[in-house]
PDB file of C-alpha atoms and ligand atoms in Angstrom:
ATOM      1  CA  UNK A   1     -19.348  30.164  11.562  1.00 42.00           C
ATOM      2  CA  UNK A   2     -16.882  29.137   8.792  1.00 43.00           C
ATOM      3  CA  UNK A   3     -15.641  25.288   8.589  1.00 45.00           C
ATOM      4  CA  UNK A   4     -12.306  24.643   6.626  1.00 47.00           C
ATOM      5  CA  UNK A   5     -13.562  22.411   3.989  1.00 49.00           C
ATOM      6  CA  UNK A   6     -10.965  19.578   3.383  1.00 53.00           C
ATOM      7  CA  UNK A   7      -8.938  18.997   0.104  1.00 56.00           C
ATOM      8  CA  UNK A   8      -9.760  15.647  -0.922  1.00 62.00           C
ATOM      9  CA  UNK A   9      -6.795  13.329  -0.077  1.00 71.00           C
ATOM     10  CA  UNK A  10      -5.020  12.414  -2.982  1.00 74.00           C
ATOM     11  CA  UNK A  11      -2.115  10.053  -1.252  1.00 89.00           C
ATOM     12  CA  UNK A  12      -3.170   6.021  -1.381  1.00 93.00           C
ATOM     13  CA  UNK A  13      -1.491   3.213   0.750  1.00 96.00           C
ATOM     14  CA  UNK A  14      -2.594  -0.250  -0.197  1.00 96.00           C
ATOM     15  CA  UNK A  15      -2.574  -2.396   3.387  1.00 97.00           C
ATOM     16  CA  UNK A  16      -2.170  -5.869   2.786  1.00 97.00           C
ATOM     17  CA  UNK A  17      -0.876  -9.337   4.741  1.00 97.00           C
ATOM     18  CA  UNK A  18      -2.254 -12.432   5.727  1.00 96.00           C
ATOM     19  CA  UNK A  19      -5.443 -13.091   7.230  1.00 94.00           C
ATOM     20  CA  UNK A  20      -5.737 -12.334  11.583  1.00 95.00           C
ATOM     21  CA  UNK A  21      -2.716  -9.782  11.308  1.00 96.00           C
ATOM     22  CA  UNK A  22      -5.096  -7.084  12.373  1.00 96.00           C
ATOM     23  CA  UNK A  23      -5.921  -5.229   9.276  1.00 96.00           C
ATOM     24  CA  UNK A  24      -9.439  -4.813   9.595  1.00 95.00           C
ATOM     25  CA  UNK A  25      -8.317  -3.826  13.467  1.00 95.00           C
ATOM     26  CA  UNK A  26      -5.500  -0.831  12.125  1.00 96.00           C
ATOM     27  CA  UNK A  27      -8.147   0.750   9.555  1.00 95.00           C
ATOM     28  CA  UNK A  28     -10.972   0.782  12.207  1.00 93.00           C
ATOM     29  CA  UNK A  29      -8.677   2.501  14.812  1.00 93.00           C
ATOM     30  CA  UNK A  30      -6.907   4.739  12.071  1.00 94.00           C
ATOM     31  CA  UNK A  31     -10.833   5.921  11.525  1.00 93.00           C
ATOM     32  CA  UNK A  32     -11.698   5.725  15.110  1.00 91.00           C
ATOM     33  CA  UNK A  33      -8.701   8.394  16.079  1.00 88.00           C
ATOM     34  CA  UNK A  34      -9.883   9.933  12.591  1.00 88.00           C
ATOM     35  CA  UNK A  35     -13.452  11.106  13.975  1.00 80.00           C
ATOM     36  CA  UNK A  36     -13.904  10.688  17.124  1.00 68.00           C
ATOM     37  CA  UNK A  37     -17.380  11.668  16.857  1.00 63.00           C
ATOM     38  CA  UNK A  38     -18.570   8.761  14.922  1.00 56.00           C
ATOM     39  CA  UNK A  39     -18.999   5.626  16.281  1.00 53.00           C
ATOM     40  CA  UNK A  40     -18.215   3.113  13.019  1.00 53.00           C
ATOM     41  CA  UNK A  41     -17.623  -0.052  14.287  1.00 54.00           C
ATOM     42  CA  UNK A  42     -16.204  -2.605  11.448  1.00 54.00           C
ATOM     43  CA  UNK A  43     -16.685  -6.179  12.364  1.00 55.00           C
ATOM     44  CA  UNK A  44     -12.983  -8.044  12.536  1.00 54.00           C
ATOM     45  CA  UNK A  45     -14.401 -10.918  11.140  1.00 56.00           C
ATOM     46  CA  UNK A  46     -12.392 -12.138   8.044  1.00 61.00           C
ATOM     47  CA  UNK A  47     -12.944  -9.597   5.616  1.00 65.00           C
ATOM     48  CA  UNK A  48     -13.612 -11.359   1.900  1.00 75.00           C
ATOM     49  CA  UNK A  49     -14.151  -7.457  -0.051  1.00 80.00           C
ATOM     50  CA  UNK A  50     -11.366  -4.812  -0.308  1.00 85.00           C
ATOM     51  CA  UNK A  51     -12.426  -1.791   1.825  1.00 90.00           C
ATOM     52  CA  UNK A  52     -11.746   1.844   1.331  1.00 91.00           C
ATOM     53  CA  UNK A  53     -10.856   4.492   4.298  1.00 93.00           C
ATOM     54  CA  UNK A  54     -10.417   7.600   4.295  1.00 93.00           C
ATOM     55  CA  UNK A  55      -8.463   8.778   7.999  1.00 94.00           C
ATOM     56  CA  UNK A  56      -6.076  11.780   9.067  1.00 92.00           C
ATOM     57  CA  UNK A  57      -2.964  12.451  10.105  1.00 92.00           C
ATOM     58  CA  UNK A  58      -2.414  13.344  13.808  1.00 90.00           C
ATOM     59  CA  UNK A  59      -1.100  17.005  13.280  1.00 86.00           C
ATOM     60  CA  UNK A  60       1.749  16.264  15.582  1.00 85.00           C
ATOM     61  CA  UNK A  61       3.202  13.267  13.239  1.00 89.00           C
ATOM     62  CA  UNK A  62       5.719  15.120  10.960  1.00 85.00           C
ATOM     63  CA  UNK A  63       5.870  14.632   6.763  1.00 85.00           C
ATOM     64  CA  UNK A  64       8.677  14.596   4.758  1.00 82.00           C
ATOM     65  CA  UNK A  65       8.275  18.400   3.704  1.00 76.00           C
ATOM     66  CA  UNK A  66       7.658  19.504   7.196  1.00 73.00           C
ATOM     67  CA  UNK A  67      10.184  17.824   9.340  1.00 69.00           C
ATOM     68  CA  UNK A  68      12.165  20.096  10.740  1.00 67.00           C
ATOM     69  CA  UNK A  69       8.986  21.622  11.827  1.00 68.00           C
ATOM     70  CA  UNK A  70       9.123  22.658  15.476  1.00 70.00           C
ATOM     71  CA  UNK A  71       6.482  23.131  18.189  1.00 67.00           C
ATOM     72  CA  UNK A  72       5.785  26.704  17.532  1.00 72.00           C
ATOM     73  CA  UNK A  73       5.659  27.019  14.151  1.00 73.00           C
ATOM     74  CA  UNK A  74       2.132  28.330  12.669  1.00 73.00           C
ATOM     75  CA  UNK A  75       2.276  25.850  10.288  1.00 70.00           C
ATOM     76  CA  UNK A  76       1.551  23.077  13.328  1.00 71.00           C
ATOM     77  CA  UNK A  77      -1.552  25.300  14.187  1.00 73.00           C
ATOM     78  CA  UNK A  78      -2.792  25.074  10.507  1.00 73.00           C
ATOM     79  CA  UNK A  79      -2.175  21.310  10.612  1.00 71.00           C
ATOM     80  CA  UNK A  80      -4.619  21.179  13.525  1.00 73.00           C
ATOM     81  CA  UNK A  81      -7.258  22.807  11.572  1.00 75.00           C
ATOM     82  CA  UNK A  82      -7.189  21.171   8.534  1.00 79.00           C
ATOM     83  CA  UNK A  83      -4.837  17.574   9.334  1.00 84.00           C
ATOM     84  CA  UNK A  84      -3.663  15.923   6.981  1.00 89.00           C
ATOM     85  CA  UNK A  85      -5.973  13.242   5.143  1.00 91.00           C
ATOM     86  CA  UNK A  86      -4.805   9.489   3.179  1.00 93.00           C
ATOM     87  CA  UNK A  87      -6.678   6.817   1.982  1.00 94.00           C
ATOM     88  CA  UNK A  88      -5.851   3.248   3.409  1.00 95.00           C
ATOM     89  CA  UNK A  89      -6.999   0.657   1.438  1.00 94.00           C
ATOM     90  CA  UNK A  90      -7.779  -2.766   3.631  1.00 94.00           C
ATOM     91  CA  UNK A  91      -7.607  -5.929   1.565  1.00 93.00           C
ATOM     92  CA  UNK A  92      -9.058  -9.100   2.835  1.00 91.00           C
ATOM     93  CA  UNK A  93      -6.112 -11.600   3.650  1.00 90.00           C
ATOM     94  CA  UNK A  94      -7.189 -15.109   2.891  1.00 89.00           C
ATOM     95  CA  UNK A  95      -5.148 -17.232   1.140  1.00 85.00           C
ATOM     96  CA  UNK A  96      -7.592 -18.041  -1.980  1.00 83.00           C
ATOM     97  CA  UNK A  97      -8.545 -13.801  -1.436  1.00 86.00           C
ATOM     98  CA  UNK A  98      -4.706 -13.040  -2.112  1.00 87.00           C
ATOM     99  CA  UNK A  99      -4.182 -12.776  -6.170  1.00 86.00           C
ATOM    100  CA  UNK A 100      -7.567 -11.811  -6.693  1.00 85.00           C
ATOM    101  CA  UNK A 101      -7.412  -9.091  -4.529  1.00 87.00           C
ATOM    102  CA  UNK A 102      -4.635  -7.898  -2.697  1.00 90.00           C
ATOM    103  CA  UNK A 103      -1.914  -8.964  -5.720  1.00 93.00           C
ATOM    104  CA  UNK A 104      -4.428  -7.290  -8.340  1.00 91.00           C
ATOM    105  CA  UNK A 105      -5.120  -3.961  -6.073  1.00 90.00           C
ATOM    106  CA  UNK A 106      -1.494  -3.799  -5.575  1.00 93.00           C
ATOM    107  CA  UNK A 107      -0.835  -4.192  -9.481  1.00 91.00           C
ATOM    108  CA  UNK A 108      -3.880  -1.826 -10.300  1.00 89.00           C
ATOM    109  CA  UNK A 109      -2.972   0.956  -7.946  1.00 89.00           C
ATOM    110  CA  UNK A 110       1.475   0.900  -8.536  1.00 89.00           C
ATOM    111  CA  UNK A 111       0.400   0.821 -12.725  1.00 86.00           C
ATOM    112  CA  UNK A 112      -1.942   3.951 -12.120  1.00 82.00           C
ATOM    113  CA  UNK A 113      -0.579   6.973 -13.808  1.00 77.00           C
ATOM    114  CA  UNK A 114      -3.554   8.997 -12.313  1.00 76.00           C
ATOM    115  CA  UNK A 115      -1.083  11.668  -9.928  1.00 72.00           C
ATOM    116  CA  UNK A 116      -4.603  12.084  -7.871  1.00 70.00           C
ATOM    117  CA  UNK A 117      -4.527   7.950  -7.051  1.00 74.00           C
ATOM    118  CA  UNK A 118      -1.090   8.065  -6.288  1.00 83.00           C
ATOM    119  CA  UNK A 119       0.084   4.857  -4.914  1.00 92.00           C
ATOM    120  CA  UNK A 120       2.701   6.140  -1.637  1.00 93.00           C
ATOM    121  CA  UNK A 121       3.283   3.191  -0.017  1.00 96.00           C
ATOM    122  CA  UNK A 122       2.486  -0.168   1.226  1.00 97.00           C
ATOM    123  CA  UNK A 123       1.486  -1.540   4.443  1.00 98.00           C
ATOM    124  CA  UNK A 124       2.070  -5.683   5.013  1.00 98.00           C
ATOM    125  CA  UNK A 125       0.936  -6.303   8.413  1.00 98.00           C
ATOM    126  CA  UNK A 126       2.600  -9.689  10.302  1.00 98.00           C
ATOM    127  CA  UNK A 127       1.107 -11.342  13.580  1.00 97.00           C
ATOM    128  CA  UNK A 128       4.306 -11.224  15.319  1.00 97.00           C
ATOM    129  CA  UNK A 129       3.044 -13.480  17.860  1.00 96.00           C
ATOM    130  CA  UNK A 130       2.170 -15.946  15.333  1.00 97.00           C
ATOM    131  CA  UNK A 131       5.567 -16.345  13.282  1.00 95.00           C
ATOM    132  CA  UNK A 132       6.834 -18.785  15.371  1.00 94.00           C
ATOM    133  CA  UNK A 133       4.962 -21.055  13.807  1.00 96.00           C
ATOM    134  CA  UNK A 134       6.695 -22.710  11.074  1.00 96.00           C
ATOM    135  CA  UNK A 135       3.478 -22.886   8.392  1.00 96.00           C
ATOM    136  CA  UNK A 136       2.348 -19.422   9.056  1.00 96.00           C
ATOM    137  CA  UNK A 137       6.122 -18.343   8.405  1.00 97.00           C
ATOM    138  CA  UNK A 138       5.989 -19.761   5.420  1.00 96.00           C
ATOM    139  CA  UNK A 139       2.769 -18.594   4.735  1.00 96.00           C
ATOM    140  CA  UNK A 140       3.513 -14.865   5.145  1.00 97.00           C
ATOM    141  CA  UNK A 141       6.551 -15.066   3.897  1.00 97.00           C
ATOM    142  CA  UNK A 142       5.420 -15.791   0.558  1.00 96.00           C
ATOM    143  CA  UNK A 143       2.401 -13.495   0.485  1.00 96.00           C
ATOM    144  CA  UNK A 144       5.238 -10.755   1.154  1.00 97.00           C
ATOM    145  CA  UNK A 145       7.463 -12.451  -1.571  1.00 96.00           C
ATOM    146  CA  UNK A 146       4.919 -11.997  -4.556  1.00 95.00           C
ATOM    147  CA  UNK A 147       3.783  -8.665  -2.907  1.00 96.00           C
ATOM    148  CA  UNK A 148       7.692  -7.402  -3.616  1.00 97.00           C
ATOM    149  CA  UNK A 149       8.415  -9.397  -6.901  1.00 94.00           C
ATOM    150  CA  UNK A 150       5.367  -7.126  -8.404  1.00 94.00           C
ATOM    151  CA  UNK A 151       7.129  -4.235  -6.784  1.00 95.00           C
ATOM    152  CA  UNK A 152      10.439  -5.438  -8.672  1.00 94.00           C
ATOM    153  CA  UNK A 153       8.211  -5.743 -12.102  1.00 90.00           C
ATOM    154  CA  UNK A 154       7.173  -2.441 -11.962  1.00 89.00           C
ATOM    155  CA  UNK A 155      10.862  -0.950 -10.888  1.00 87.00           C
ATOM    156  CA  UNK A 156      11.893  -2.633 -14.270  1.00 83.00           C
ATOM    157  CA  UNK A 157       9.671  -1.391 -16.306  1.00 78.00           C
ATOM    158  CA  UNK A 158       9.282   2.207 -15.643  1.00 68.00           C
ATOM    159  CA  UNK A 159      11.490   3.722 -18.186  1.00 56.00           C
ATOM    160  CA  UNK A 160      15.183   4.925 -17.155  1.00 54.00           C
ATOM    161  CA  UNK A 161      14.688   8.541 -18.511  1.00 49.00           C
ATOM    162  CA  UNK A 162      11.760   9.370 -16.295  1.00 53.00           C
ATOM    163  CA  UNK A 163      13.226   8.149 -12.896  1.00 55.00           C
ATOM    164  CA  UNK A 164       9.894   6.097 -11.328  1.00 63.00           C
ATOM    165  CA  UNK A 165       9.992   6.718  -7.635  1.00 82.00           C
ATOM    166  CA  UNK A 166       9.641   3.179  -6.208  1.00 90.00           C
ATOM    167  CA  UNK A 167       7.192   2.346  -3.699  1.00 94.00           C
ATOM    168  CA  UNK A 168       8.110   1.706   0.102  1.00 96.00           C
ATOM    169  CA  UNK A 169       7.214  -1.314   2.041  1.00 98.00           C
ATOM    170  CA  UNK A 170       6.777  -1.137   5.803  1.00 98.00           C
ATOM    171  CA  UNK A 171       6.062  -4.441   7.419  1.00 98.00           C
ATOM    172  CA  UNK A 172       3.851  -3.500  10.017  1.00 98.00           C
ATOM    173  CA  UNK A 173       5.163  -5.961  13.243  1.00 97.00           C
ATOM    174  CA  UNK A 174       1.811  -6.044  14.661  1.00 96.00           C
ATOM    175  CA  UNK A 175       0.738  -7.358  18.103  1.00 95.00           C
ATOM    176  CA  UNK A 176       3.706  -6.257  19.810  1.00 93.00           C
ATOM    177  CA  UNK A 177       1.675  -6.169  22.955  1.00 92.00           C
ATOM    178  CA  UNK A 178       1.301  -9.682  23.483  1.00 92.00           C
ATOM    179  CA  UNK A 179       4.565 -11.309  25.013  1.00 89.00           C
ATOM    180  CA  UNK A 180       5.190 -13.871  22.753  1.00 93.00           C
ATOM    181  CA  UNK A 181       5.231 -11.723  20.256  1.00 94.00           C
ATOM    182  CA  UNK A 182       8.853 -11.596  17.834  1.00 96.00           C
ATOM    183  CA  UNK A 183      11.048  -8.532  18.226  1.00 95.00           C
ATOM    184  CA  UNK A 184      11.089  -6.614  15.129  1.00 96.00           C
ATOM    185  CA  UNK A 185      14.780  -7.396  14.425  1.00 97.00           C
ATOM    186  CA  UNK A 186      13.555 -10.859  14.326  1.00 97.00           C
ATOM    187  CA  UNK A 187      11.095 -10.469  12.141  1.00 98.00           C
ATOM    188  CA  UNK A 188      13.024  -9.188   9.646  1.00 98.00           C
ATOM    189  CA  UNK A 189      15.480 -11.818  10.209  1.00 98.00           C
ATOM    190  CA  UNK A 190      13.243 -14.662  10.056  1.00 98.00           C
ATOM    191  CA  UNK A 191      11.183 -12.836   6.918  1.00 98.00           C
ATOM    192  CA  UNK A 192      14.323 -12.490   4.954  1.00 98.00           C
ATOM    193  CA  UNK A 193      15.652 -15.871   5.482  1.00 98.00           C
ATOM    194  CA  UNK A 194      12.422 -17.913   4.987  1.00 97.00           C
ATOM    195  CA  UNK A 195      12.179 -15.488   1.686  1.00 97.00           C
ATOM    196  CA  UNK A 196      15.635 -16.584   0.388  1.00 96.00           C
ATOM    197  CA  UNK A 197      14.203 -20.330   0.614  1.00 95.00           C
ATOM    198  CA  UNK A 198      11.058 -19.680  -1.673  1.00 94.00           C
ATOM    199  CA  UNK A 199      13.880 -17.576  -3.974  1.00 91.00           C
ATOM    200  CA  UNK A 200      16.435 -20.520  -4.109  1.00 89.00           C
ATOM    201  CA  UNK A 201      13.415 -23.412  -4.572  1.00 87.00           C
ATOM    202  CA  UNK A 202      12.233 -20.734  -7.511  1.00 84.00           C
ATOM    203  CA  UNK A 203      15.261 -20.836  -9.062  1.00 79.00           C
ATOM    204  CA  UNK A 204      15.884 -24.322  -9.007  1.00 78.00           C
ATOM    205  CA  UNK A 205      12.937 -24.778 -10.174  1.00 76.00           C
ATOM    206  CA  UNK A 206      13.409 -22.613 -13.023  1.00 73.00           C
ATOM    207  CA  UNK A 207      16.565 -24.102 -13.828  1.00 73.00           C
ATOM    208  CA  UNK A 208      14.719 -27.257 -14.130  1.00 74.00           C
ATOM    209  CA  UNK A 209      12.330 -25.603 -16.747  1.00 71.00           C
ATOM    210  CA  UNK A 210      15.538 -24.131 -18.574  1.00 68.00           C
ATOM    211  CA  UNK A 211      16.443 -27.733 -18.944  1.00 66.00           C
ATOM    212  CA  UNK A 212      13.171 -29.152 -20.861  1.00 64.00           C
ATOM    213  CA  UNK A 213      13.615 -26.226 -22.937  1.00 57.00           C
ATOM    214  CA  UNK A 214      10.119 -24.271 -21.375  1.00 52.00           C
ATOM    215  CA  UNK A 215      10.602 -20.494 -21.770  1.00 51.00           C
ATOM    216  CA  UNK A 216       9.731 -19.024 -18.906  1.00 53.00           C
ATOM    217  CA  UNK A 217       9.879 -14.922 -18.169  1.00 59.00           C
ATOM    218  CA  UNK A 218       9.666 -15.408 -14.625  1.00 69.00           C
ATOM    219  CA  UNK A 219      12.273 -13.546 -12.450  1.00 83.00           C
ATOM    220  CA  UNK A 220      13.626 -13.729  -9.189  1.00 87.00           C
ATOM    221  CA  UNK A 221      13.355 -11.456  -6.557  1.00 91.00           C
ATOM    222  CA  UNK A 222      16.521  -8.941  -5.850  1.00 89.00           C
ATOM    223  CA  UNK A 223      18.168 -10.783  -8.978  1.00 82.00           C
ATOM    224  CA  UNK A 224      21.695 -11.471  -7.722  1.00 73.00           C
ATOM    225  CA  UNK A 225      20.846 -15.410  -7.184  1.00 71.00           C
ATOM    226  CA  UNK A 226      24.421 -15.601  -5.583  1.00 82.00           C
ATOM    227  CA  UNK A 227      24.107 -13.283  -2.823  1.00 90.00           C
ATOM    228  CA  UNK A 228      21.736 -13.909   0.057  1.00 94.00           C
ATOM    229  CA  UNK A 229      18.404 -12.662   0.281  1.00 96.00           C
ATOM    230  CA  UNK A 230      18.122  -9.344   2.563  1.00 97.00           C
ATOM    231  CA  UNK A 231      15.791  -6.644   2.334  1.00 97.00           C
ATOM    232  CA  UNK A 232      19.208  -4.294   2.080  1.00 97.00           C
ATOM    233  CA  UNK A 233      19.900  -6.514  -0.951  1.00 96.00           C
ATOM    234  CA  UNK A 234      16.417  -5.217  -2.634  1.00 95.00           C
ATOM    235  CA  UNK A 235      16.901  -2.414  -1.911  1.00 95.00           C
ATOM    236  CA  UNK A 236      20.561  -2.019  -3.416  1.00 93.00           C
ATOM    237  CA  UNK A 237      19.210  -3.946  -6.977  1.00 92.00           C
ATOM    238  CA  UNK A 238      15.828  -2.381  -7.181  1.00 92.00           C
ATOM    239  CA  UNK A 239      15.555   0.534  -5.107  1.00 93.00           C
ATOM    240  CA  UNK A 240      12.723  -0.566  -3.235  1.00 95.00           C
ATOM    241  CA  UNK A 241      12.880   0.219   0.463  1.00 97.00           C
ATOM    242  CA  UNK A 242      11.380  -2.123   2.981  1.00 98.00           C
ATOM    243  CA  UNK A 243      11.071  -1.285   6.903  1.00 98.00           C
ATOM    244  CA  UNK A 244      10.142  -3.751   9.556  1.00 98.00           C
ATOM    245  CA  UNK A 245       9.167  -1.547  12.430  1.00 97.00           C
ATOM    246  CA  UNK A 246       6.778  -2.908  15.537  1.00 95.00           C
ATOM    247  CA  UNK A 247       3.808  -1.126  16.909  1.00 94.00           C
ATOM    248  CA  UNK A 248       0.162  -2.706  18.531  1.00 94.00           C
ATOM    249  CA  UNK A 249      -3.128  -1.509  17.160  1.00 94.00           C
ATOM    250  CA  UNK A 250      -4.395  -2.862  20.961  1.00 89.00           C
ATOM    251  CA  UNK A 251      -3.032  -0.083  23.151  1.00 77.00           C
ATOM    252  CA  UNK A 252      -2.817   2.409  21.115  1.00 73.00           C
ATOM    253  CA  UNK A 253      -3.289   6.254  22.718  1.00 69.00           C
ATOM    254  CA  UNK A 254      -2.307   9.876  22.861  1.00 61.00           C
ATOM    255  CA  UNK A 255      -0.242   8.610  25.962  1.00 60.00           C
ATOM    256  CA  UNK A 256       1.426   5.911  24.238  1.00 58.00           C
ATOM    257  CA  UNK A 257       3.823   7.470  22.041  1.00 55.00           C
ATOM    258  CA  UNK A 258       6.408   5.379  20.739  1.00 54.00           C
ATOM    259  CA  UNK A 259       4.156   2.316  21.169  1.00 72.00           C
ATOM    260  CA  UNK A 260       0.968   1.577  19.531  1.00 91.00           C
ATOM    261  CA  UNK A 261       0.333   2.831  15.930  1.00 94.00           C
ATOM    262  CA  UNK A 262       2.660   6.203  16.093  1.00 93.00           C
ATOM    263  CA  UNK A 263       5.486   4.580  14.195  1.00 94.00           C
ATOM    264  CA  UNK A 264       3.293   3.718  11.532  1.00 97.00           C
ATOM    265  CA  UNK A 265       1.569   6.623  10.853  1.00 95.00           C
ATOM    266  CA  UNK A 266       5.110   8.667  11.306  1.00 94.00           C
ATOM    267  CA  UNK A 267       6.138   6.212   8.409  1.00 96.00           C
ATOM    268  CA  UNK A 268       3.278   7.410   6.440  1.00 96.00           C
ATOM    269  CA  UNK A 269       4.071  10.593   7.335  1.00 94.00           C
ATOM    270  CA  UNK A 270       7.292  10.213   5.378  1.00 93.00           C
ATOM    271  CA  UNK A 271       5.571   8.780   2.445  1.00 92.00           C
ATOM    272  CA  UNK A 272       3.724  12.038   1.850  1.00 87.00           C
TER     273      UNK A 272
HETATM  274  P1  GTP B   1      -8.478 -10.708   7.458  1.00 81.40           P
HETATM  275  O1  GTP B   1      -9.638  -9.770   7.385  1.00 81.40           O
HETATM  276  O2  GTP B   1      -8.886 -12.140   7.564  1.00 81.40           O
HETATM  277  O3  GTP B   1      -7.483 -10.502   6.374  1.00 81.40           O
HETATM  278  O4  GTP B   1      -7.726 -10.409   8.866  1.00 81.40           O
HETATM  279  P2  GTP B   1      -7.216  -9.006   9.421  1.00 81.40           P
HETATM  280  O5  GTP B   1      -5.785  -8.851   9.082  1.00 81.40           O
HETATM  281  O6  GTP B   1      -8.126  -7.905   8.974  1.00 81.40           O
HETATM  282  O7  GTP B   1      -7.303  -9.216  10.997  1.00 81.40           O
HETATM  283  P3  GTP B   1      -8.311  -8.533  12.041  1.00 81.40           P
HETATM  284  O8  GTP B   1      -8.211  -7.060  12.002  1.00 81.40           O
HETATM  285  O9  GTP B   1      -9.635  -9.136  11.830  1.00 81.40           O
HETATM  286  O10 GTP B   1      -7.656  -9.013  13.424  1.00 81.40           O
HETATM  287  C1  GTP B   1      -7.547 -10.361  13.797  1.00 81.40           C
HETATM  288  C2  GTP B   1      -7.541 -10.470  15.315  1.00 81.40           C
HETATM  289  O11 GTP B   1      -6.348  -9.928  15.857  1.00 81.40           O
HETATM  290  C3  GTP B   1      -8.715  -9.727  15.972  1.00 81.40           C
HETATM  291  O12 GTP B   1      -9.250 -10.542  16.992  1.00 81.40           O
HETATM  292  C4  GTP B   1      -8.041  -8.490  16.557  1.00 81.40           C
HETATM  293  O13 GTP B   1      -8.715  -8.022  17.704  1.00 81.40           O
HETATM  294  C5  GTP B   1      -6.659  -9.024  16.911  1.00 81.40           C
HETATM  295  N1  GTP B   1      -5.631  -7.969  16.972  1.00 81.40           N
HETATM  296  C6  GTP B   1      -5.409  -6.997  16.050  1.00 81.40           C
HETATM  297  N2  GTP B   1      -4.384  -6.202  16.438  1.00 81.40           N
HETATM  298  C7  GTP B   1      -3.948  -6.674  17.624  1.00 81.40           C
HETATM  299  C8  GTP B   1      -2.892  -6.270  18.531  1.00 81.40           C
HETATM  300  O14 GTP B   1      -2.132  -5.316  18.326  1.00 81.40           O
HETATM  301  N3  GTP B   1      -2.728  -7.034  19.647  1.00 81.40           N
HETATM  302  C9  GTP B   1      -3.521  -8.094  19.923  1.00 81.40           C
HETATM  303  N4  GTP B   1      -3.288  -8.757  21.055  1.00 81.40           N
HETATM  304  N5  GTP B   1      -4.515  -8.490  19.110  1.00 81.40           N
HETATM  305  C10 GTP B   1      -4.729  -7.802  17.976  1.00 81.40           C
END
């Protein structure tokens, strides 16, 4: 009896956002639908470590190199033998947790010129249902405003001759199951604008510091102070590309395509 042995999976995504999103929730299902044989349970209590998982791909979510791929080719059959595997890597969410951890993993893993550790993408998860309130808006908004202003750093510096690929953002719009949860468009709306506030408030601010003659190498986000903040905007000056696309990590099943996690995993999927 002869057992494919894995590769070991060599694609990272860092999974970050504030504390209830349902982090702790994804990376327990994403290992749940993993191995279905073992029975892990991770307590959802507020995480205060950084945990590493390693899950699969469902064989039937597509990658960028295989696409186009339709139902019968072999190459599906192979992908149910030996699927796909990525490492998520769930960081605790608490506000005092953030620089320590999710800011420093993030700056760690995007630096790492290791081609093994490769850094494909990250994950900020939002509470969709919780947005409406004003504080956690602002809240989340600014976790996801430092979380792209290192992304920005690290566009700048990677030399022009060797093209650095940037790294992809999806904002996970979790919770999409409850009903007073935001739309995705929404989300995005309400992220970007509440994100042009902290930018405008920086740069005042900085201004200010110009003024009492303090150097200070701090930059905004997206650069062009005069335009409005969108994520279309980031992506046009730095090249990063941010999604906002809604799922539910309650509900999630073979069934439920379309709903649940799919749409997140399909954007991994395109990450590798
Ligand atoms: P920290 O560890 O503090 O950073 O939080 P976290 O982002 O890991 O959140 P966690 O996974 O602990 O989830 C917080 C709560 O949200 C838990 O009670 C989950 O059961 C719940 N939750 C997660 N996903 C969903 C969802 O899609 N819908 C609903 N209704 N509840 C969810």
């Amino acid at each position: 009896f002869f057992q494919a042995v894995a590769s070991p999976p060599s694609s990272n995504f860092l999974l970050l956002g504030p504390s209830g999103a349902g982090k702790t929730a994804f990376t327990t299902l994403l290992e749940a639908k993993s191995s279905p044989a073992s029975n892990k349970s991770h307590t959802t209590h507020t995480s205060q470590q950084s945990t590493l998982a390693t899950v699969t791909l469902p064989p039937t979510v597509p990658t960028a190199s295989n696409r186009y791929r339709s139902v019968n080719d072999p190459s599906l059959k192979e992908a149910i033998r030996n699927p796909i595997r990525y490492r998520v890597r769930d960081t605790p969410g608490h506000g005092k947790l953030r620089v320590s951890q999710g800011l420093a993993e993030l700056s760690t893993m995007s630096q790492s010129k290791d081609i093994k550790n490769k850094l494909r993408g990250v994950l900020f998860m939002v509470d969709t249902a919780a947005l409406v309130d004003e504080t956690t808006l602002r809240d989340t908004a600014t976790y996801l405003h430092d979380v792209l202003l290192v992304l920005q750093k690290r566009a700048k510096n990677g030399s022009s001759s060797k093209r650095t690929t940037e790294i992809p953002v999806l904002v996970a719009a979790n919770k999409q199951d409850l009903f007073t949860a935001l739309p995705p468009g929404s989300v995005r709306e309400k992220l970007e604008a509440e994100i042009e506030r902290i930018r405008k408030s920086k740069n005042k601010g900085l201004l200010d510091a110009a003024d009492t003659g303090l150097e200070d190498e701090e930059e905004i986000l997206a650069n062009d102070e005069e335009e409005t903040f969108t994520f279309k905007l980031l992506e046009f000056e730095t090249g990063i590309k941010v999604e906002v696309v809604g799922g539910a990590v309650k509900g999630d099943s073979e069934e439920n395509f379309g709903s649940g996690v799919r749409r997140w995993e399909e954007w991994v999927g395109m990450c590798l």
